[in-house]
Tab-separated table of C-alpha atoms in Angstrom:
chain	number	residue	atom	x	y	z
W	1	MET	CA	4.031	-23.461	13.494
W	2	LYS	CA	7.347	-23.870	11.705
W	3	LYS	CA	5.678	-25.472	8.653
W	4	ASP	CA	3.239	-22.580	8.307
W	5	THR	CA	6.012	-20.058	8.930
W	6	ASP	CA	8.052	-21.503	6.084
W	7	LYS	CA	5.133	-21.157	3.694
W	8	LEU	CA	4.797	-17.514	4.584
W	9	PHE	CA	8.338	-16.356	5.241
W	10	GLY	CA	10.530	-18.795	3.328
W	11	ASN	CA	13.538	-19.585	5.493
W	12	LEU	CA	12.748	-17.125	8.249
W	13	SER	CA	12.824	-19.022	11.546
W	14	ASP	CA	10.385	-18.631	14.419
W	15	GLU	CA	13.220	-17.158	16.466
W	16	ASP	CA	13.978	-14.556	13.781
W	17	ALA	CA	10.291	-13.701	13.388
W	18	GLU	CA	9.927	-13.159	17.120
W	19	ARG	CA	13.105	-11.084	17.234
W	20	ILE	CA	11.903	-8.908	14.374
W	21	ALA	CA	8.463	-8.464	15.880
W	22	SER	CA	9.943	-7.457	19.228
W	23	ARG	CA	11.587	-4.466	17.577
W	24	TYR	CA	8.299	-2.919	16.551
W	25	PRO	CA	5.587	-1.296	18.725
W	26	VAL	CA	2.632	-3.549	18.030
W	27	GLY	CA	1.942	-4.549	21.604
W	28	ASP	CA	2.669	-7.574	23.758
W	29	LYS	CA	3.567	-11.066	22.613
W	30	LYS	CA	-0.051	-12.266	22.490
W	31	GLN	CA	-0.903	-9.283	20.339
W	32	ARG	CA	1.924	-9.992	17.926
W	33	ASP	CA	0.934	-13.685	17.774
W	34	ARG	CA	-2.637	-12.736	16.818
W	35	ILE	CA	-1.321	-10.492	14.045
W	36	PHE	CA	1.094	-13.182	12.832
W	37	ASN	CA	-1.666	-15.807	12.743
W	38	GLU	CA	-4.010	-13.458	10.899
W	39	ILE	CA	-1.354	-12.722	8.248
W	40	GLU	CA	-0.965	-16.431	7.642
W	41	ARG	CA	-4.706	-16.882	7.134
W	42	ARG	CA	-5.021	-13.898	4.795
W	43	VAL	CA	-1.988	-14.708	2.644
W	44	GLU	CA	-3.254	-18.262	2.182
W	45	GLY	CA	-6.658	-16.868	1.227
W	46	GLY	CA	-8.636	-19.100	3.524
W	47	HIS	CA	-10.070	-16.613	6.024
W	48	THR	CA	-13.781	-16.474	6.735
W	49	SER	CA	-16.054	-14.735	9.171
W	50	GLU	CA	-15.798	-17.808	11.376
W	51	ASP	CA	-12.019	-18.044	11.613
W	52	ILE	CA	-11.103	-14.357	12.053
W	53	ASP	CA	-10.551	-13.702	15.723
W	54	VAL	CA	-8.235	-10.803	16.348
W	55	SER	CA	-10.008	-8.933	19.118
W	56	GLY	CA	-7.462	-7.197	21.289
W	57	VAL	CA	-5.297	-6.166	18.342
W	58	GLU	CA	-7.508	-3.489	16.861
W	59	ALA	CA	-11.067	-3.416	15.576
W	60	TYR	CA	-11.037	-5.059	12.150
W	61	ARG	CA	-12.654	-3.100	9.355
W	62	PRO	CA	-13.284	-4.754	5.959
W	63	ARG	CA	-11.251	-2.262	3.965
W	64	ILE	CA	-10.716	-2.653	0.263
W	65	TYR	CA	-6.985	-2.755	0.980
W	66	LEU	CA	-6.964	-6.053	2.863
W	67	LYS	CA	-5.211	-7.720	-0.024
W	68	VAL	CA	-2.342	-5.222	0.047
W	69	ILE	CA	-0.103	-7.691	1.886
W	70	SER	CA	3.080	-9.082	0.384
W	71	ALA	CA	3.665	-12.773	0.919
W	72	ALA	CA	7.089	-12.237	-0.631
W	73	ALA	CA	8.206	-9.909	2.132
W	74	ALA	CA	10.051	-12.068	4.645
W	75	LEU	CA	9.884	-9.262	7.188
W	76	VAL	CA	6.227	-8.454	6.627
W	77	LEU	CA	5.809	-8.235	10.409
W	78	ALA	CA	7.995	-5.155	10.365
W	79	ALA	CA	5.935	-3.506	7.634
W	80	GLY	CA	2.748	-4.464	9.438
W	81	ALA	CA	3.974	-2.890	12.647
W	82	ALA	CA	4.714	0.241	10.742
W	83	VAL	CA	1.198	0.708	9.458
W	84	GLY	CA	-0.602	-0.547	12.549
W	85	GLY	CA	-2.238	-3.824	13.562
W	86	GLY	CA	-5.618	-2.898	12.131
W	87	TYR	CA	-4.234	-1.937	8.758
W	88	LEU	CA	-2.177	-5.091	8.590
W	89	LEU	CA	-5.306	-7.173	9.011
W	90	ARG	CA	-6.915	-5.555	6.298
W	91	GLY	CA	5.343	7.943	0.932
W	92	ARG	CA	7.531	11.284	-0.765
W	93	ASN	CA	5.636	14.583	-0.234
W	94	ASN	CA	6.487	15.715	3.297
W	95	ASN	CA	3.941	18.538	3.177
W	96	PHE	CA	0.999	16.262	2.412
W	97	THR	CA	-2.054	16.652	4.601
W	98	ALA	CA	-5.208	14.576	5.012
W	99	GLU	CA	-7.186	17.032	2.900
W	100	PRO	CA	-7.326	16.938	-0.907
W	101	SER	CA	-4.686	18.938	-2.770
W	102	SER	CA	-5.449	22.573	-3.449
W	103	ASP	CA	-5.246	21.602	-7.113
W	104	VAL	CA	-8.613	19.880	-6.759
W	105	ILE	CA	-11.024	22.540	-7.982
W	106	GLU	CA	-14.183	23.722	-6.250
W	107	GLU	CA	-16.348	21.373	-8.255
W	108	THR	CA	-14.631	18.375	-6.670
W	109	GLU	CA	-15.196	19.851	-3.228
W	110	ALA	CA	-18.850	20.288	-4.067
W	111	THR	CA	-19.194	16.579	-4.889
W	112	ALA	CA	-17.697	15.674	-1.510
W	113	GLU	CA	-19.509	18.216	0.694
W	114	THR	CA	-20.826	15.460	2.981
W	115	THR	CA	-19.578	12.072	4.114
W	116	ALA	CA	-23.092	10.718	4.470
W	117	ALA	CA	-24.235	8.133	1.968
W	118	PRO	CA	-25.468	9.944	-1.156
W	119	THR	CA	-28.906	9.353	-2.539
W	120	THR	CA	-29.195	7.712	-5.934
W	121	GLU	CA	-29.967	10.294	-8.614
W	122	GLU	CA	-30.230	10.006	-12.369
W	123	GLN	CA	-26.894	10.863	-13.932
W	124	THR	CA	-26.820	14.053	-15.963
W	125	THR	CA	-25.302	14.188	-19.415
W	126	GLU	CA	-23.595	17.571	-19.306
W	127	PRO	CA	-21.408	18.422	-22.311
W	128	GLY	CA	-17.882	17.093	-21.759
W	129	VAL	CA	-18.962	14.888	-18.838
W	130	PRO	CA	-18.467	11.152	-19.553
W	131	THR	CA	-21.251	8.683	-19.048
W	132	GLU	CA	-20.812	5.817	-16.626
W	133	GLU	CA	-19.818	3.526	-19.473
W	134	GLN	CA	-17.282	6.061	-20.765
W	135	LEU	CA	-15.797	6.542	-17.284
W	136	LEU	CA	-15.314	2.799	-16.869
W	137	GLU	CA	-13.747	2.652	-20.324
W	138	LEU	CA	-11.357	5.478	-19.376
W	139	LEU	CA	-10.369	3.744	-16.129
W	140	ASN	CA	-9.655	0.451	-17.869
W	141	SER	CA	-7.755	2.116	-20.746
W	142	ARG	CA	-4.737	2.882	-18.512
W	143	SER	CA	-1.594	1.104	-19.652
W	144	TYR	CA	1.733	1.229	-17.868
W	145	ASP	CA	3.407	-0.126	-20.985
W	146	ASP	CA	2.727	3.086	-22.936
W	147	TYR	CA	5.818	4.783	-21.480
W	148	GLN	CA	9.476	3.832	-21.781
W	149	GLN	CA	10.095	5.306	-18.335
W	150	LEU	CA	7.490	6.007	-15.671
W	151	ASN	CA	7.569	7.270	-12.062
W	152	ILE	CA	4.555	7.282	-9.755
W	153	GLY	CA	4.849	8.503	-6.191
W	154	TYR	CA	1.950	8.525	-3.735
W	155	THR	CA	0.929	9.207	-0.170
W	156	MET	CA	-1.655	7.099	1.611
W	157	VAL	CA	-3.087	8.508	4.850
W	158	SER	CA	-5.174	6.096	6.933
W	159	GLU	CA	-6.723	5.841	10.369
W	160	ASN	CA	-8.055	9.394	9.967
W	161	GLY	CA	-4.528	10.750	9.565
W	162	VAL	CA	-2.873	8.601	12.247
W	163	SER	CA	-0.787	6.463	9.871
W	164	THR	CA	0.930	7.465	6.664
W	165	GLU	CA	2.492	5.416	3.885
W	166	ARG	CA	4.619	7.055	1.209
W	167	GLY	CA	5.689	5.194	-1.890
W	168	LEU	CA	7.626	5.759	-5.109
W	169	ALA	CA	7.717	3.345	-8.023
W	170	LYS	CA	10.036	3.586	-11.040
W	171	ARG	CA	9.989	1.551	-14.200
W	172	ASP	CA	12.321	1.470	-17.228
W	173	MET	CA	10.975	-0.450	-20.218
W	174	VAL	CA	14.371	-0.240	-21.996
W	175	THR	CA	16.335	-2.193	-19.358
W	176	GLY	CA	13.366	-3.890	-17.752
W	177	ASN	CA	14.453	-2.751	-14.296
W	178	GLU	CA	11.949	-1.529	-11.706
W	179	SER	CA	11.995	-0.319	-8.119
W	180	MET	CA	9.505	0.411	-5.378
W	181	VAL	CA	10.192	2.191	-2.073
W	182	LYS	CA	7.618	2.297	0.719
W	183	LYS	CA	7.957	4.143	4.006
W	184	TRP	CA	5.543	3.994	6.937
W	185	SER	CA	5.179	6.415	9.830
W	186	HIS	CA	2.617	7.498	12.462
W	187	ASN	CA	1.698	10.580	14.425
W	188	ALA	CA	1.610	10.717	18.235
W	189	GLU	CA	-2.058	9.625	18.264
W	190	TYR	CA	-1.016	6.133	17.136
W	191	TYR	CA	1.028	5.539	20.277
W	192	LYS	CA	-1.510	6.825	22.812
W	193	ASN	CA	-2.560	3.331	24.015
W	194	PHE	CA	1.007	2.158	24.636
W	195	SER	CA	2.547	2.530	28.098
W	196	ASP	CA	5.410	4.893	28.836
W	197	GLU	CA	7.474	1.819	29.738
W	198	ASP	CA	6.868	0.213	26.366
W	199	LEU	CA	7.624	3.431	24.511
W	200	ALA	CA	10.869	3.777	26.452
W	201	ASP	CA	11.832	0.157	25.646
W	202	TRP	CA	11.202	0.808	21.951
W	203	GLY	CA	13.148	4.110	22.071
W	204	ILE	CA	10.167	6.116	20.884
W	205	ASP	CA	10.244	9.824	21.616
W	206	LEU	CA	6.760	11.273	21.141
W	207	ASP	CA	8.258	14.742	20.794
W	208	ASN	CA	10.110	13.552	17.723
W	209	VAL	CA	7.623	11.066	16.330
W	210	GLU	CA	7.914	12.307	12.739
W	211	SER	CA	11.435	10.767	12.552
W	212	ILE	CA	10.169	7.264	13.407
W	213	TYR	CA	9.619	5.013	10.400
W	214	THR	CA	10.043	1.573	8.851
W	215	SER	CA	10.609	1.027	5.174
W	216	ASN	CA	10.852	-1.494	2.357
W	217	GLU	CA	13.105	-0.775	-0.621
W	218	MET	CA	12.372	-3.229	-3.417
W	219	PHE	CA	14.580	-3.577	-6.496
W	220	MET	CA	13.650	-5.648	-9.539
W	221	TYR	CA	17.065	-5.684	-11.175
W	222	LYS	CA	17.617	-7.965	-14.143
W	223	ASP	CA	16.728	-11.448	-12.861
W	224	LEU	CA	16.811	-10.488	-9.170
W	225	TYR	CA	14.298	-9.320	-6.647
W	226	ILE	CA	15.997	-7.611	-3.709
W	227	CYS	CA	14.182	-6.122	-0.760
W	228	VAL	CA	15.828	-4.048	1.971
W	229	TYR	CA	13.960	-3.721	5.257
W	230	GLY	CA	14.875	-0.521	7.074
W	231	SER	CA	13.996	1.209	10.294
W	232	SER	CA	14.767	4.400	12.178
W	233	ASP	CA	15.450	2.206	15.222
W	234	LYS	CA	19.192	2.516	15.850
W	235	ASN	CA	19.163	-0.932	17.439
W	236	PHE	CA	17.843	-2.521	14.253
W	237	ILE	CA	20.334	-3.455	11.565
W	238	ASP	CA	18.763	-3.077	8.127
W	239	GLN	CA	18.249	-6.465	6.522
W	240	TYR	CA	17.769	-7.669	2.962
W	241	GLU	CA	16.395	-10.704	1.146
W	242	VAL	CA	17.083	-11.902	-2.388
W	243	THR	CA	14.942	-14.174	-4.569
W	244	ASP	CA	14.483	-14.860	-8.241
W	245	ARG	CA	12.531	-12.023	-9.775
W	246	LYS	CA	9.968	-14.348	-11.345
W	247	ASP	CA	8.937	-15.429	-7.834
W	248	SER	CA	8.151	-11.880	-6.651
W	249	VAL	CA	4.555	-10.627	-6.458
W	250	PHE	CA	5.957	-7.143	-6.979
W	251	ASP	CA	6.822	-8.058	-10.549
W	252	THR	CA	3.446	-9.529	-11.550
W	253	PRO	CA	2.914	-8.212	-14.143
W	254	ASN	CA	4.868	-5.054	-13.222
W	255	VAL	CA	5.575	-2.835	-10.255
W	256	PHE	CA	2.560	-0.616	-10.989
W	257	ALA	CA	-0.142	-3.035	-12.062
W	258	SER	CA	0.028	-5.598	-9.303
W	259	PRO	CA	-2.675	-5.006	-6.680
W	260	CYS	CA	-0.057	-5.827	-4.067
W	261	ASN	CA	1.539	-2.434	-4.737
W	262	PHE	CA	-0.807	0.296	-5.864
W	263	TYR	CA	-4.006	1.091	-3.993
W	264	SER	CA	-5.512	2.682	-7.102
W	265	GLU	CA	-5.351	-0.724	-8.756
W	266	VAL	CA	-7.187	-2.276	-5.813
W	267	VAL	CA	-9.860	0.428	-6.091
W	268	LEU	CA	-10.269	-0.245	-9.806
W	269	GLU	CA	-10.612	-3.978	-9.224
W	270	GLU	CA	-13.335	-3.304	-6.655
W	271	ILE	CA	-15.128	-1.030	-9.131
W	272	ASN	CA	-14.925	-3.623	-11.904
W	273	THR	CA	-16.258	-6.415	-9.682
W	274	GLY	CA	-19.349	-4.412	-8.733
W	275	LYS	CA	-18.577	-3.223	-5.247
W	276	TYR	CA	-19.625	0.362	-5.993
W	277	GLU	CA	-22.550	2.110	-7.641
W	278	ILE	CA	-21.515	5.256	-9.538
W	279	GLN	CA	-23.575	8.124	-8.120
W	280	GLU	CA	-22.167	11.266	-9.671
W	281	ILE	CA	-19.738	12.138	-12.459
W	282	SER	CA	-18.359	15.640	-13.015
W	283	GLY	CA	-15.878	17.124	-15.488
W	284	GLY	CA	-13.552	20.072	-15.288
W	285	ALA	CA	-11.449	19.026	-12.277
W	286	THR	CA	-7.661	19.445	-12.179
W	287	PHE	CA	-5.062	17.625	-10.095
W	288	LEU	CA	-1.259	17.925	-10.408
W	289	GLY	CA	-2.049	20.365	-13.183
W	290	ARG	CA	-3.764	17.634	-15.174
W	291	ASP	CA	-7.343	17.567	-16.509
W	292	CYS	CA	-9.437	15.095	-14.545
W	293	THR	CA	-12.916	13.668	-14.181
W	294	SER	CA	-14.302	13.439	-10.662
W	295	ALA	CA	-16.772	10.820	-9.545
W	296	ARG	CA	-18.556	9.743	-6.413
W	297	LEU	CA	-19.267	6.048	-5.836
W	298	PHE	CA	-21.164	4.269	-3.126
W	299	CYS	CA	-21.158	0.757	-1.669
W	300	PRO	CA	-24.357	0.049	0.263
W	301	SER	CA	-22.963	-3.040	2.033
W	302	VAL	CA	-19.353	-4.157	2.300
W	303	THR	CA	-20.500	-7.338	3.998
W	304	GLU	CA	-22.765	-8.335	1.085
W	305	TYR	CA	-19.980	-7.566	-1.397
W	306	GLU	CA	-17.495	-9.761	0.521
W	307	GLN	CA	-20.010	-12.577	0.584
W	308	LYS	CA	-20.667	-12.201	-3.140
W	309	MET	CA	-16.933	-12.482	-3.748
W	310	GLY	CA	-16.913	-15.765	-1.824
W	311	ARG	CA	-14.924	-14.463	1.115
W	312	GLY	CA	-17.520	-15.458	3.719
W	313	GLY	CA	-18.391	-11.985	4.941
W	314	VAL	CA	-16.658	-10.158	7.752
W	315	ARG	CA	-16.765	-10.035	11.529
W	316	ILE	CA	-16.812	-6.571	13.056
W	317	PHE	CA	-15.345	-5.723	16.451
W	318	ASP	CA	-16.006	-1.987	16.236
W	319	GLU	CA	-19.412	-0.998	17.619
W	320	GLU	CA	-19.324	2.159	15.492
W	321	TYR	CA	-18.671	0.226	12.290
W	322	VAL	CA	-20.648	1.484	9.280
W	323	ASP	CA	-21.225	-1.050	6.522
W	324	GLU	CA	-21.685	1.626	3.846
W	325	VAL	CA	-18.711	3.084	2.021
W	326	GLN	CA	-18.421	6.268	-0.014
W	327	LEU	CA	-15.594	6.616	-2.507
W	328	ASP	CA	-14.606	9.880	-4.221
W	329	ILE	CA	-12.079	9.670	-7.042
W	330	LEU	CA	-10.223	11.842	-9.563
W	331	VAL	CA	-9.311	10.163	-12.856
W	332	ASP	CA	-6.674	11.566	-15.232
W	333	ASN	CA	-8.425	12.188	-18.554
W	334	GLU	CA	-5.273	11.431	-20.556
W	335	THR	CA	-3.885	8.326	-18.858
W	336	GLY	CA	-6.950	6.873	-17.111
W	337	LEU	CA	-4.991	6.689	-13.853
W	338	ILE	CA	-6.708	7.337	-10.535
W	339	LEU	CA	-4.738	10.258	-9.130
W	340	TRP	CA	-6.662	10.735	-5.911
W	341	PHE	CA	-9.335	9.014	-3.907
W	342	LYS	CA	-10.915	9.319	-0.490
W	343	ASP	CA	-12.639	6.345	1.055
W	344	THR	CA	-15.167	7.234	3.758
W	345	GLN	CA	-16.737	4.637	6.051
W	346	GLY	CA	-18.674	6.465	8.762
W	347	GLU	CA	-16.166	8.665	10.565
W	348	TYR	CA	-13.260	6.560	9.332
W	349	THR	CA	-11.347	7.778	6.256
W	350	GLU	CA	-8.413	6.761	4.117
W	351	GLU	CA	-6.978	9.043	1.450
W	352	TYR	CA	-4.647	8.299	-1.445
W	353	SER	CA	-2.920	11.027	-3.441
W	354	VAL	CA	-0.423	10.820	-6.272
W	355	ASP	CA	2.277	13.420	-5.712
W	356	THR	CA	4.747	12.376	-8.409
W	357	LEU	CA	3.802	11.503	-12.003
W	358	LEU	CA	6.667	11.628	-14.497
W	359	PHE	CA	6.920	10.152	-17.986
W	360	ASN	CA	9.819	9.138	-20.264
W	361	GLU	CA	12.699	11.656	-20.247
W	362	ASP	CA	11.256	13.458	-17.233
W	363	ALA	CA	11.261	10.294	-15.133
W	364	GLU	CA	14.086	8.982	-12.944
W	365	LEU	CA	15.513	5.602	-13.822
W	366	PRO	CA	15.274	2.744	-11.308
W	367	GLU	CA	18.362	2.294	-9.137
W	368	ASP	CA	21.276	0.592	-10.900
W	369	GLY	CA	23.496	-2.264	-9.744
W	370	ALA	CA	26.100	0.041	-8.208
W	371	TYR	CA	23.493	1.782	-6.055
W	372	ILE	CA	21.956	-1.516	-4.932
W	373	LYS	CA	25.351	-2.981	-4.057
W	374	GLU	CA	26.221	0.087	-1.974
W	375	ARG	CA	22.877	-0.083	-0.211
W	376	LEU	CA	23.376	-3.750	0.669
W	377	SER	CA	26.821	-3.054	2.107
W	378	SER	CA	25.204	-1.603	5.252
W	379	CYS	CA	22.679	-4.454	5.634
W	380	ALA	CA	22.653	-7.994	6.934
W	381	PRO	CA	21.182	-10.900	4.954
W	382	ASN	CA	17.940	-12.139	6.494
W	383	THR	CA	18.636	-15.837	5.891
W	384	GLU	CA	21.547	-18.134	5.062
W	385	GLU	CA	20.056	-18.623	1.610
W	386	THR	CA	20.135	-14.866	1.024
W	387	ALA	CA	23.737	-14.700	2.314
W	388	SER	CA	24.854	-17.305	-0.223
W	389	TYR	CA	22.964	-15.777	-3.154
W	390	ASP	CA	25.137	-14.878	-6.163
W	391	LEU	CA	25.005	-11.064	-6.531
W	392	SER	CA	27.806	-10.789	-9.087
W	393	ILE	CA	25.293	-9.409	-11.590
W	394	LEU	CA	25.407	-6.164	-9.603
W	395	ASP	CA	29.070	-5.743	-10.646
W	396	GLU	CA	28.352	-5.929	-14.364
W	397	THR	CA	28.435	-2.916	-16.669
W	398	PRO	CA	25.422	-0.649	-16.054
W	399	ASP	CA	22.582	-1.314	-18.488
W	400	SER	CA	22.680	2.308	-19.685
W	401	GLU	CA	26.127	1.673	-21.131
W	402	ASN	CA	24.924	-1.380	-23.030
W	403	ILE	CA	22.041	0.363	-24.784
W	404	GLY	CA	22.381	1.394	-28.393
């Protein structure tokens, strides 16, 4: 176990992993062990339909977001607990709901009037409406390197609104610094299967559930990758890890483009590898005040797609599982970015929505060395290696003073 743990968590010991897991409401020890073992299999990329056995954790669904797991996060158990066992095996606007923004015009609502699988129809060629080829070209034209500074904030609502992830990424091409903050929370529905005794042990007040969260704050500062693991649990001391930036998956190739960070990138990869058939394309939509193209896509069989990708298919523990997936998206006509999508699999939905999109002088810069140093002052290093890491670079003159 220790050998496999080292591959996944670096220098994190079994004792530390167990201690961390015990702080988070993911069930009993057997349940946590199942989740831990499944993370190992998925990070190493060797899971198949034969070796996935996580019944008792939560029904596994073959979501497109399975790969959104960070092997670099030494406290990934904490993040996994935050978004729920099922999500693990697979943000900034506090007023966000599980319904599309009111900025999505009526035409978009018309294309999503039913969650049933759409029938295949010949695509129309209305004036101003891109063809399938043009839509794919638009999607693949997006470039995060086109802007000296860029901020993208998003909210991801899963489990039909039970769990919420909010994230904010910042990038500065001038200094090369980047940052990514993720925060996970749940509503009361998430905790319904836990006993009152367990909830009391974890200090969870269901009357104040909106204040319960876990978070990862990731800083790509000069040659460093620093991640702070936070929690609303007053008994948990925030911890941090430090590694060389080149070893971080969050910097490959940048904080936006890596599929480990942005769900829209995962969606685009699935589109490009043939998971979906494009059913409808419509123009004239708006989102965040920006002109968009809306599209509906359909996957007739997730299982067949997984097999085609050489992942051995999937094993389903949910009797109500639906193999078909409908995907509705809004694409920014200027940048090619996916600003909103809703993934529907039977009665199960996940919805992603960009709530912050700022360019150049309108964007906030990533956190500087002084901010990071102050943040670390209230944290404990997660390993001895982290404790001995040279952080003197944080004391150097801010990059903004060295420019020009």
